[in-house]
Structure formats: C-alpha cells, structure tokens
Amino acid sequence: MSAADPDSAFTFISQGAIIQEFKVAGHNIVQSFPEARFYKSHNNAYLGETIGRTTNRVRGAELRNLNGRNYKLAINDGGNHNSLHGGSQGWGRKDFEGPKPVNRNGREGVQFRYVSRDGEENYPGTVECLVWYTAGMEDGKTVLEVEYQIELIGDECEETVVGATNHSYFQVNPGAPTTEGTVVTLGTNEYLELDANQIPTGQISVFPTVPAPREAFTLSTTEPAIDDCFVMDREAPKSCPLDTRFLPLKTLATISHPNTGLHLEIQSTEPAFQLYTGDGLYIPEAETDKGVKIPSRGKRSGIAIEPSRYVDCAGREEWRRMCKIRKGQLWGARSVYRAWKD
C-alpha cells in the first residue's frame, strides 16, 4: 500500500494483520522478516503483530467474576505466572481475512477481519475484530493510521473482555545492531508501578529515569531499560470510554536518530502505552527461499511503543470497565504514526 510516494509504502500480511514494512524515504523503520512464513516459525518477539484478545498481561492468568464465574487463561509470561498478549496462540498467530482494499476517511487503505470464537484461549464469547490501516502524506510526512474495532457477536455469554494494539519494533537507524543514539521524547513520565510479577500495584508514579514530558533523552546500549506502562490519563479507570476513537489524539512519543535524520511520531486516543526498549529481544537468524541469510537480531535492536488501556485492566475488576463489552457495544481505538526524514 502506497502513501502516494514511491519511497514511502507499507506492506501487511494476513497472519496477525502484521505490519511487515513501514517505509520512509526508502527506509523500512520496523523490524521484520522478508517472507511471511518466518512470522510463524521465528516470531516469538511478536514483530508487527496485532495483539489480542487482550493486550499485555493478565494477573495470575485468570479472569475473576466475569459472567459470574472465573476463567483460567494460558500462562505464557516466563516465570511470572501471568497470561501475556492474549495467550499462547493470541491474535498475532491467527490468520485474518484480508487485506481487503478500502477507502476510509478519504484515504487508501486495507481492512483485516478476524472472528475469535468462544473459548479460544479460554476467553468467553465470540468476538469480531476489524483492523483498518490507511496511508497518506501530510506536509511531506508519511502517515499510517491504525484503527481497531471489536464487537461481541456471539450469544454464548453476557460479557467478555477485549483489547488490541500493534507490537511493532521501531528502528530509526535501520541496519544498526541496536537503537543506541535514538533520541526519545514521551508525552508523560508517569507510569504504573509494578510488583515482582510485572503486574501494576495500582499506584501511579514518576518514572525514575525518564525526564519531564516532552524533554528528550537518548538511548544507550543499556540505558534506560524500560518495559513499563506509561499513563496519559490518570482518570481512565473512571472515565475512559470503551470506544476511544472519537477522542482527541495525544502524542505518546517521538523517536529520531541523528545518523539518519529519520523521525517517528506516535499519537493515539488510548489512555496509556507500553514502552519496551527491547532488552530481552532476540530475533533468530533465518534463510530465505533463495538462500539469502538473515542475521539474528539481539537485545535493543528495536523499541516497541504500544498504545493501550492500563495493564491488567481485564483482570483487575476496578479497571475492567475499560475493556469489558456486552452485546451491542463496540470497543475501539485509533493511533496515528507520522514519519519523515530531514
């Protein structure tokens, strides 16, 4: 899909509605594989995937007091005993219908659709997920808009929990082994404090190694090491609508690199975002059908910025209104990625 510039284009694949390429001035700024098959065999890092049916972690891999009962989920978060990114076979592992060409909001785009059946990964209810990607150019910048919509379409239960985001790893110094030298600004320096199992305690604090909002900091090969949920809206547990698409966009983060002059700005209607500096990232080597070897990529070879609701909102009953849907309700979210080269 083109953004009306031959050097700025996008490629998506049906598995997980994955973003395979995000090209800016001829540079692909997402970590990816050149062939779709590697996303099934080599992608434990969730490169480019649509995360769902819930995002991030669910405490203790259990949903309590939903439909008057408890649901055990897959434990797939290392030694933390949580459920991560929708379970062992989350939406990033599923084949979506699409890409279907569409014109949405006056822009060229594609639509993906996935129906998650009742009981998949032990989540209740059959839900439909629609993903739209639309592309364009604005003031010389390459723009990708991502929109999610989830609806409970089955009659198996009264309510369920849902969420979706994209798990791309960005690298604005393409070809470099790490993100060293990447300049980052965040729209907030407040985050959800975590317990020893990577689950929020409920406290919101200032992150100790991140400066004030919109003040720049630079990534080294080791610091700062971040895998945390940053809060854009402190009142979200009380006021966040199920469908945030019609809320104003807020700038979550910007990243750039002086060696390339490449910039990326991420905006979203979501009340939080997970920032992961990739300290546990490992992408194994691969070989294409033509015998071309793709070297392995290691820690901090990309940075993930995932717009979302609060971590564990599906498991934490006092936060669940952010992600619990009933028949006739829509869960929705919208994010916009703007990239350019100096």
PDB file of C-alpha atoms in Angstrom, residues 64-289:
ATOM      1  CA  ARG A  64     -12.325 -13.493  38.075  1.00  0.00           C
ATOM      2  CA  ASN A  65     -16.022 -12.756  38.437  1.00  0.00           C
ATOM      3  CA  LEU A  66     -16.835 -12.429  34.742  1.00  0.00           C
ATOM      4  CA  ASN A  67     -20.251 -13.790  33.771  1.00  0.00           C
ATOM      5  CA  GLY A  68     -20.479 -14.911  37.380  1.00  0.00           C
ATOM      6  CA  ARG A  69     -17.530 -17.286  37.100  1.00  0.00           C
ATOM      7  CA  ASN A  70     -13.741 -17.465  36.783  1.00  0.00           C
ATOM      8  CA  TYR A  71     -11.761 -18.269  33.630  1.00  0.00           C
ATOM      9  CA  LYS A  72      -8.281 -19.786  33.639  1.00  0.00           C
ATOM     10  CA  LEU A  73      -6.021 -18.464  30.879  1.00  0.00           C
ATOM     11  CA  ALA A  74      -2.760 -19.691  29.409  1.00  0.00           C
ATOM     12  CA  ILE A  75       0.354 -18.980  31.483  1.00  0.00           C
ATOM     13  CA  ASN A  76       2.930 -17.724  28.982  1.00  0.00           C
ATOM     14  CA  ASP A  77       4.846 -14.921  30.729  1.00  0.00           C
ATOM     15  CA  GLY A  78       8.027 -16.673  31.724  1.00  0.00           C
ATOM     16  CA  GLY A  79       8.216 -17.181  35.478  1.00  0.00           C
ATOM     17  CA  ASN A  80       5.621 -14.528  36.259  1.00  0.00           C
ATOM     18  CA  HIS A  81       2.571 -16.859  36.023  1.00  0.00           C
ATOM     19  CA  ASN A  82       0.590 -14.309  34.005  1.00  0.00           C
ATOM     20  CA  SER A  83      -1.122 -14.519  30.649  1.00  0.00           C
ATOM     21  CA  LEU A  84       0.634 -12.328  28.069  1.00  0.00           C
ATOM     22  CA  HIS A  85      -0.638 -10.788  24.813  1.00  0.00           C
ATOM     23  CA  GLY A  86      -3.799 -12.868  24.556  1.00  0.00           C
ATOM     24  CA  GLY A  87      -2.305 -16.241  25.431  1.00  0.00           C
ATOM     25  CA  SER A  88      -0.133 -18.901  23.832  1.00  0.00           C
ATOM     26  CA  GLN A  89      -1.887 -18.501  20.478  1.00  0.00           C
ATOM     27  CA  GLY A  90      -3.062 -14.894  20.554  1.00  0.00           C
ATOM     28  CA  TRP A  91      -4.346 -12.938  17.586  1.00  0.00           C
ATOM     29  CA  GLY A  92      -0.858 -12.285  16.286  1.00  0.00           C
ATOM     30  CA  ARG A  93      -0.658 -16.010  15.476  1.00  0.00           C
ATOM     31  CA  LYS A  94      -4.033 -16.132  13.719  1.00  0.00           C
ATOM     32  CA  ASP A  95      -4.774 -15.726  10.005  1.00  0.00           C
ATOM     33  CA  PHE A  96      -7.034 -12.738   9.424  1.00  0.00           C
ATOM     34  CA  GLU A  97      -9.280 -12.245   6.400  1.00  0.00           C
ATOM     35  CA  GLY A  98      -7.631  -9.668   4.197  1.00  0.00           C
ATOM     36  CA  PRO A  99      -6.063  -7.422   3.215  1.00  0.00           C
ATOM     37  CA  LYS A 100      -9.241  -6.058   1.641  1.00  0.00           C
ATOM     38  CA  PRO A 101      -8.715  -2.736  -0.201  1.00  0.00           C
ATOM     39  CA  VAL A 102     -10.897   0.055   1.177  1.00  0.00           C
ATOM     40  CA  ASN A 103     -11.226   3.801   1.054  1.00  0.00           C
ATOM     41  CA  ARG A 104     -11.623   5.001   4.611  1.00  0.00           C
ATOM     42  CA  ASN A 105     -11.852   8.611   5.686  1.00  0.00           C
ATOM     43  CA  GLY A 106     -10.767   9.690   2.191  1.00  0.00           C
ATOM     44  CA  ARG A 107      -7.569   7.622   2.183  1.00  0.00           C
ATOM     45  CA  GLU A 108      -6.408   4.443   0.517  1.00  0.00           C
ATOM     46  CA  GLY A 109      -6.417   1.623   2.998  1.00  0.00           C
ATOM     47  CA  VAL A 110      -6.852  -2.058   3.762  1.00  0.00           C
ATOM     48  CA  GLN A 111      -9.137  -3.916   6.145  1.00  0.00           C
ATOM     49  CA  PHE A 112      -8.447  -7.112   8.067  1.00  0.00           C
ATOM     50  CA  ARG A 113     -11.073  -9.181   9.902  1.00  0.00           C
ATOM     51  CA  TYR A 114     -10.792 -11.952  12.458  1.00  0.00           C
ATOM     52  CA  VAL A 115     -13.513 -13.823  14.339  1.00  0.00           C
ATOM     53  CA  SER A 116     -12.308 -15.161  17.675  1.00  0.00           C
ATOM     54  CA  ARG A 117     -14.589 -17.987  18.732  1.00  0.00           C
ATOM     55  CA  ASP A 118     -15.983 -18.599  22.191  1.00  0.00           C
ATOM     56  CA  GLY A 119     -13.410 -20.492  24.258  1.00  0.00           C
ATOM     57  CA  GLU A 120     -10.379 -19.527  22.172  1.00  0.00           C
ATOM     58  CA  GLU A 121      -7.531 -19.278  24.690  1.00  0.00           C
ATOM     59  CA  ASN A 122     -10.418 -19.853  27.171  1.00  0.00           C
ATOM     60  CA  TYR A 123     -11.835 -16.349  26.711  1.00  0.00           C
ATOM     61  CA  PRO A 124     -15.651 -16.269  26.784  1.00  0.00           C
ATOM     62  CA  GLY A 125     -17.802 -15.195  23.854  1.00  0.00           C
ATOM     63  CA  THR A 126     -17.349 -14.969  20.093  1.00  0.00           C
ATOM     64  CA  VAL A 127     -15.972 -11.582  19.073  1.00  0.00           C
ATOM     65  CA  GLU A 128     -15.204  -9.919  15.752  1.00  0.00           C
ATOM     66  CA  CYS A 129     -12.081  -7.794  15.349  1.00  0.00           C
ATOM     67  CA  LEU A 130     -11.721  -5.351  12.462  1.00  0.00           C
ATOM     68  CA  VAL A 131      -8.395  -3.655  11.740  1.00  0.00           C
ATOM     69  CA  TRP A 132      -8.047  -0.788   9.276  1.00  0.00           C
ATOM     70  CA  TYR A 133      -4.749   0.597   8.012  1.00  0.00           C
ATOM     71  CA  THR A 134      -4.912   3.806   5.979  1.00  0.00           C
ATOM     72  CA  ALA A 135      -1.972   5.631   4.436  1.00  0.00           C
ATOM     73  CA  GLY A 136      -1.259   9.106   3.170  1.00  0.00           C
ATOM     74  CA  MET A 137       1.128  12.034   3.049  1.00  0.00           C
ATOM     75  CA  GLU A 138       0.785  15.182   5.184  1.00  0.00           C
ATOM     76  CA  ASP A 139       3.220  18.086   4.799  1.00  0.00           C
ATOM     77  CA  GLY A 140       5.878  15.743   3.443  1.00  0.00           C
ATOM     78  CA  LYS A 141       5.363  13.193   6.226  1.00  0.00           C
ATOM     79  CA  THR A 142       4.401   9.556   5.703  1.00  0.00           C
ATOM     80  CA  VAL A 143       1.259   8.813   7.712  1.00  0.00           C
ATOM     81  CA  LEU A 144      -0.167   5.460   8.789  1.00  0.00           C
ATOM     82  CA  GLU A 145      -3.450   5.430  10.684  1.00  0.00           C
ATOM     83  CA  VAL A 146      -4.432   2.267  12.569  1.00  0.00           C
ATOM     84  CA  GLU A 147      -7.983   1.710  13.744  1.00  0.00           C
ATOM     85  CA  TYR A 148      -9.396  -1.192  15.767  1.00  0.00           C
ATOM     86  CA  GLN A 149     -12.990  -2.215  16.379  1.00  0.00           C
ATOM     87  CA  ILE A 150     -14.084  -5.218  18.451  1.00  0.00           C
ATOM     88  CA  GLU A 151     -17.650  -6.423  18.924  1.00  0.00           C
ATOM     89  CA  LEU A 152     -19.205  -9.293  20.884  1.00  0.00           C
ATOM     90  CA  ILE A 153     -21.193 -11.106  18.195  1.00  0.00           C
ATOM     91  CA  GLY A 154     -21.897 -14.459  19.856  1.00  0.00           C
ATOM     92  CA  ASP A 155     -24.667 -15.421  22.262  1.00  0.00           C
ATOM     93  CA  GLU A 156     -22.567 -17.670  24.475  1.00  0.00           C
ATOM     94  CA  CYS A 157     -22.245 -15.183  27.331  1.00  0.00           C
ATOM     95  CA  GLU A 158     -23.368 -11.761  28.517  1.00  0.00           C
ATOM     96  CA  GLU A 159     -19.960 -10.096  28.676  1.00  0.00           C
ATOM     97  CA  THR A 160     -16.305 -10.525  27.815  1.00  0.00           C
ATOM     98  CA  VAL A 161     -13.035  -8.594  27.912  1.00  0.00           C
ATOM     99  CA  VAL A 162     -11.135  -7.390  24.857  1.00  0.00           C
ATOM    100  CA  GLY A 163      -8.303  -5.171  23.661  1.00  0.00           C
ATOM    101  CA  ALA A 164      -5.972  -4.738  20.708  1.00  0.00           C
ATOM    102  CA  THR A 165      -2.756  -2.943  19.839  1.00  0.00           C
ATOM    103  CA  ASN A 166       0.188  -3.241  17.472  1.00  0.00           C
ATOM    104  CA  HIS A 167       3.521  -4.676  18.582  1.00  0.00           C
ATOM    105  CA  SER A 168       5.944  -3.289  16.002  1.00  0.00           C
ATOM    106  CA  TYR A 169       9.568  -2.721  16.985  1.00  0.00           C
ATOM    107  CA  PHE A 170      10.787   0.546  15.532  1.00  0.00           C
ATOM    108  CA  GLN A 171      14.350   1.248  14.430  1.00  0.00           C
ATOM    109  CA  VAL A 172      15.011   4.729  13.015  1.00  0.00           C
ATOM    110  CA  ASN A 173      18.651   3.843  12.394  1.00  0.00           C
ATOM    111  CA  PRO A 174      17.947   0.900  10.063  1.00  0.00           C
ATOM    112  CA  GLY A 175      20.720  -1.656   9.786  1.00  0.00           C
ATOM    113  CA  ALA A 176      22.312  -0.722  13.118  1.00  0.00           C
ATOM    114  CA  PRO A 177      22.565  -3.560  15.654  1.00  0.00           C
ATOM    115  CA  THR A 178      20.884  -1.540  18.414  1.00  0.00           C
ATOM    116  CA  THR A 179      18.856   1.612  18.949  1.00  0.00           C
ATOM    117  CA  GLU A 180      21.866   3.331  20.534  1.00  0.00           C
ATOM    118  CA  GLY A 181      21.742   7.064  19.861  1.00  0.00           C
ATOM    119  CA  THR A 182      17.978   7.155  19.338  1.00  0.00           C
ATOM    120  CA  VAL A 183      16.516  10.352  20.773  1.00  0.00           C
ATOM    121  CA  VAL A 184      13.195   9.828  22.569  1.00  0.00           C
ATOM    122  CA  THR A 185      10.555  12.161  23.966  1.00  0.00           C
ATOM    123  CA  LEU A 186       7.460  10.953  25.816  1.00  0.00           C
ATOM    124  CA  GLY A 187       4.126  12.651  26.372  1.00  0.00           C
ATOM    125  CA  THR A 188       4.233  11.649  30.038  1.00  0.00           C
ATOM    126  CA  ASN A 189       6.722  10.478  32.638  1.00  0.00           C
ATOM    127  CA  GLU A 190       4.086   8.840  34.843  1.00  0.00           C
ATOM    128  CA  TYR A 191       3.781   5.074  34.848  1.00  0.00           C
ATOM    129  CA  LEU A 192       2.031   2.204  36.601  1.00  0.00           C
ATOM    130  CA  GLU A 193       4.228   0.863  39.388  1.00  0.00           C
ATOM    131  CA  LEU A 194       4.732  -2.891  39.126  1.00  0.00           C
ATOM    132  CA  ASP A 195       5.018  -5.705  41.624  1.00  0.00           C
ATOM    133  CA  ALA A 196       7.556  -8.521  41.390  1.00  0.00           C
ATOM    134  CA  ASN A 197       5.354 -10.315  38.834  1.00  0.00           C
ATOM    135  CA  GLN A 198       5.178  -7.329  36.429  1.00  0.00           C
ATOM    136  CA  ILE A 199       1.596  -6.522  37.436  1.00  0.00           C
ATOM    137  CA  PRO A 200       0.529  -2.970  38.411  1.00  0.00           C
ATOM    138  CA  THR A 201       0.193  -2.288  42.125  1.00  0.00           C
ATOM    139  CA  GLY A 202      -2.403   0.409  41.434  1.00  0.00           C
ATOM    140  CA  GLN A 203      -0.009   3.267  42.166  1.00  0.00           C
ATOM    141  CA  ILE A 204       0.911   5.852  39.518  1.00  0.00           C
ATOM    142  CA  SER A 205       4.371   7.393  39.975  1.00  0.00           C
ATOM    143  CA  VAL A 206       7.035   9.351  38.093  1.00  0.00           C
ATOM    144  CA  PHE A 207       9.376   7.011  36.248  1.00  0.00           C
ATOM    145  CA  PRO A 208      12.810   7.417  37.853  1.00  0.00           C
ATOM    146  CA  THR A 209      14.971   7.526  34.691  1.00  0.00           C
ATOM    147  CA  VAL A 210      12.679   9.431  32.319  1.00  0.00           C
ATOM    148  CA  PRO A 211      12.745  13.256  32.207  1.00  0.00           C
ATOM    149  CA  ALA A 212       9.732  15.563  32.254  1.00  0.00           C
ATOM    150  CA  PRO A 213       7.191  15.217  29.430  1.00  0.00           C
ATOM    151  CA  ARG A 214       8.489  16.334  26.013  1.00  0.00           C
ATOM    152  CA  GLU A 215      12.080  16.540  27.278  1.00  0.00           C
ATOM    153  CA  ALA A 216      14.434  14.446  25.168  1.00  0.00           C
ATOM    154  CA  PHE A 217      16.612  11.586  26.355  1.00  0.00           C
ATOM    155  CA  THR A 218      18.965   9.345  24.394  1.00  0.00           C
ATOM    156  CA  LEU A 219      19.138   5.561  24.402  1.00  0.00           C
ATOM    157  CA  SER A 220      22.481   3.889  25.023  1.00  0.00           C
ATOM    158  CA  THR A 221      23.270   0.202  24.537  1.00  0.00           C
ATOM    159  CA  THR A 222      21.954  -0.497  28.048  1.00  0.00           C
ATOM    160  CA  GLU A 223      20.079   2.505  29.462  1.00  0.00           C
ATOM    161  CA  PRO A 224      17.433   3.395  30.208  1.00  0.00           C
ATOM    162  CA  ALA A 225      15.978  -0.133  30.393  1.00  0.00           C
ATOM    163  CA  ILE A 226      12.203   0.152  30.239  1.00  0.00           C
ATOM    164  CA  ASP A 227       9.320  -2.316  29.969  1.00  0.00           C
ATOM    165  CA  ASP A 228       6.534  -0.319  31.567  1.00  0.00           C
ATOM    166  CA  CYS A 229       3.089   1.138  31.033  1.00  0.00           C
ATOM    167  CA  PHE A 230       3.063   4.941  30.848  1.00  0.00           C
ATOM    168  CA  VAL A 231      -0.124   6.783  31.767  1.00  0.00           C
ATOM    169  CA  MET A 232      -1.573   9.542  29.589  1.00  0.00           C
ATOM    170  CA  ASP A 233      -4.870   9.732  31.502  1.00  0.00           C
ATOM    171  CA  ARG A 234      -4.933   9.242  35.271  1.00  0.00           C
ATOM    172  CA  GLU A 235      -8.745   9.200  35.277  1.00  0.00           C
ATOM    173  CA  ALA A 236      -9.068   6.438  32.690  1.00  0.00           C
ATOM    174  CA  PRO A 237     -10.392   3.791  35.114  1.00  0.00           C
ATOM    175  CA  LYS A 238     -13.360   6.080  35.801  1.00  0.00           C
ATOM    176  CA  SER A 239     -13.862   7.921  32.524  1.00  0.00           C
ATOM    177  CA  CYS A 240     -12.291   6.058  29.583  1.00  0.00           C
ATOM    178  CA  PRO A 241     -14.978   5.071  27.053  1.00  0.00           C
ATOM    179  CA  LEU A 242     -14.959   1.615  25.535  1.00  0.00           C
ATOM    180  CA  ASP A 243     -14.528   3.228  22.126  1.00  0.00           C
ATOM    181  CA  THR A 244     -11.843   5.922  22.277  1.00  0.00           C
ATOM    182  CA  ARG A 245     -11.692   6.543  18.508  1.00  0.00           C
ATOM    183  CA  PHE A 246     -13.554   9.826  18.763  1.00  0.00           C
ATOM    184  CA  LEU A 247     -11.358  11.285  21.489  1.00  0.00           C
ATOM    185  CA  PRO A 248      -8.610  13.788  20.587  1.00  0.00           C
ATOM    186  CA  LEU A 249      -5.273  12.327  19.572  1.00  0.00           C
ATOM    187  CA  LYS A 250      -2.449  12.762  22.084  1.00  0.00           C
ATOM    188  CA  THR A 251       1.247  12.468  21.294  1.00  0.00           C
ATOM    189  CA  LEU A 252       2.583   9.434  23.133  1.00  0.00           C
ATOM    190  CA  ALA A 253       6.169   9.507  21.920  1.00  0.00           C
ATOM    191  CA  THR A 254       8.613  10.691  19.287  1.00  0.00           C
ATOM    192  CA  ILE A 255      11.831   8.979  18.274  1.00  0.00           C
ATOM    193  CA  SER A 256      14.580  10.109  15.905  1.00  0.00           C
ATOM    194  CA  HIS A 257      18.209   9.392  15.097  1.00  0.00           C
ATOM    195  CA  PRO A 258      20.894  11.927  14.139  1.00  0.00           C
ATOM    196  CA  ASN A 259      22.704   9.463  11.867  1.00  0.00           C
ATOM    197  CA  THR A 260      19.743   9.058   9.533  1.00  0.00           C
ATOM    198  CA  GLY A 261      17.571  12.115  10.091  1.00  0.00           C
ATOM    199  CA  LEU A 262      14.595   9.772  10.412  1.00  0.00           C
ATOM    200  CA  HIS A 263      11.781  10.738  12.769  1.00  0.00           C
ATOM    201  CA  LEU A 264       8.656   8.967  14.024  1.00  0.00           C
ATOM    202  CA  GLU A 265       5.776  10.482  15.987  1.00  0.00           C
ATOM    203  CA  ILE A 266       3.132   8.242  17.580  1.00  0.00           C
ATOM    204  CA  GLN A 267      -0.270   9.619  18.559  1.00  0.00           C
ATOM    205  CA  SER A 268      -3.262   7.772  19.946  1.00  0.00           C
ATOM    206  CA  THR A 269      -6.674   8.117  21.527  1.00  0.00           C
ATOM    207  CA  GLU A 270      -5.685   5.497  24.113  1.00  0.00           C
ATOM    208  CA  PRO A 271      -5.082   6.411  27.789  1.00  0.00           C
ATOM    209  CA  ALA A 272      -1.737   4.604  28.159  1.00  0.00           C
ATOM    210  CA  PHE A 273       1.089   2.936  26.271  1.00  0.00           C
ATOM    211  CA  GLN A 274       3.635   0.233  26.939  1.00  0.00           C
ATOM    212  CA  LEU A 275       7.213   1.278  26.211  1.00  0.00           C
ATOM    213  CA  TYR A 276       9.680  -1.567  25.776  1.00  0.00           C
ATOM    214  CA  THR A 277      13.307  -0.831  24.988  1.00  0.00           C
ATOM    215  CA  GLY A 278      13.836  -4.415  23.835  1.00  0.00           C
ATOM    216  CA  ASP A 279      16.283  -5.563  26.480  1.00  0.00           C
ATOM    217  CA  GLY A 280      15.043  -9.148  26.173  1.00  0.00           C
ATOM    218  CA  LEU A 281      14.589  -9.013  22.414  1.00  0.00           C
ATOM    219  CA  TYR A 282      16.022 -11.822  20.317  1.00  0.00           C
ATOM    220  CA  ILE A 283      15.112 -12.469  16.683  1.00  0.00           C
ATOM    221  CA  PRO A 284      16.743 -15.678  15.392  1.00  0.00           C
ATOM    222  CA  GLU A 285      18.599 -15.877  12.114  1.00  0.00           C
ATOM    223  CA  ALA A 286      16.742 -17.191   9.071  1.00  0.00           C
ATOM    224  CA  GLU A 287      17.331 -18.122   5.460  1.00  0.00           C
ATOM    225  CA  THR A 288      15.053 -17.145   2.567  1.00  0.00           C
ATOM    226  CA  ASP A 289      13.835 -19.463  -0.173  1.00  0.00           C
TER     227      ASP A 289
END
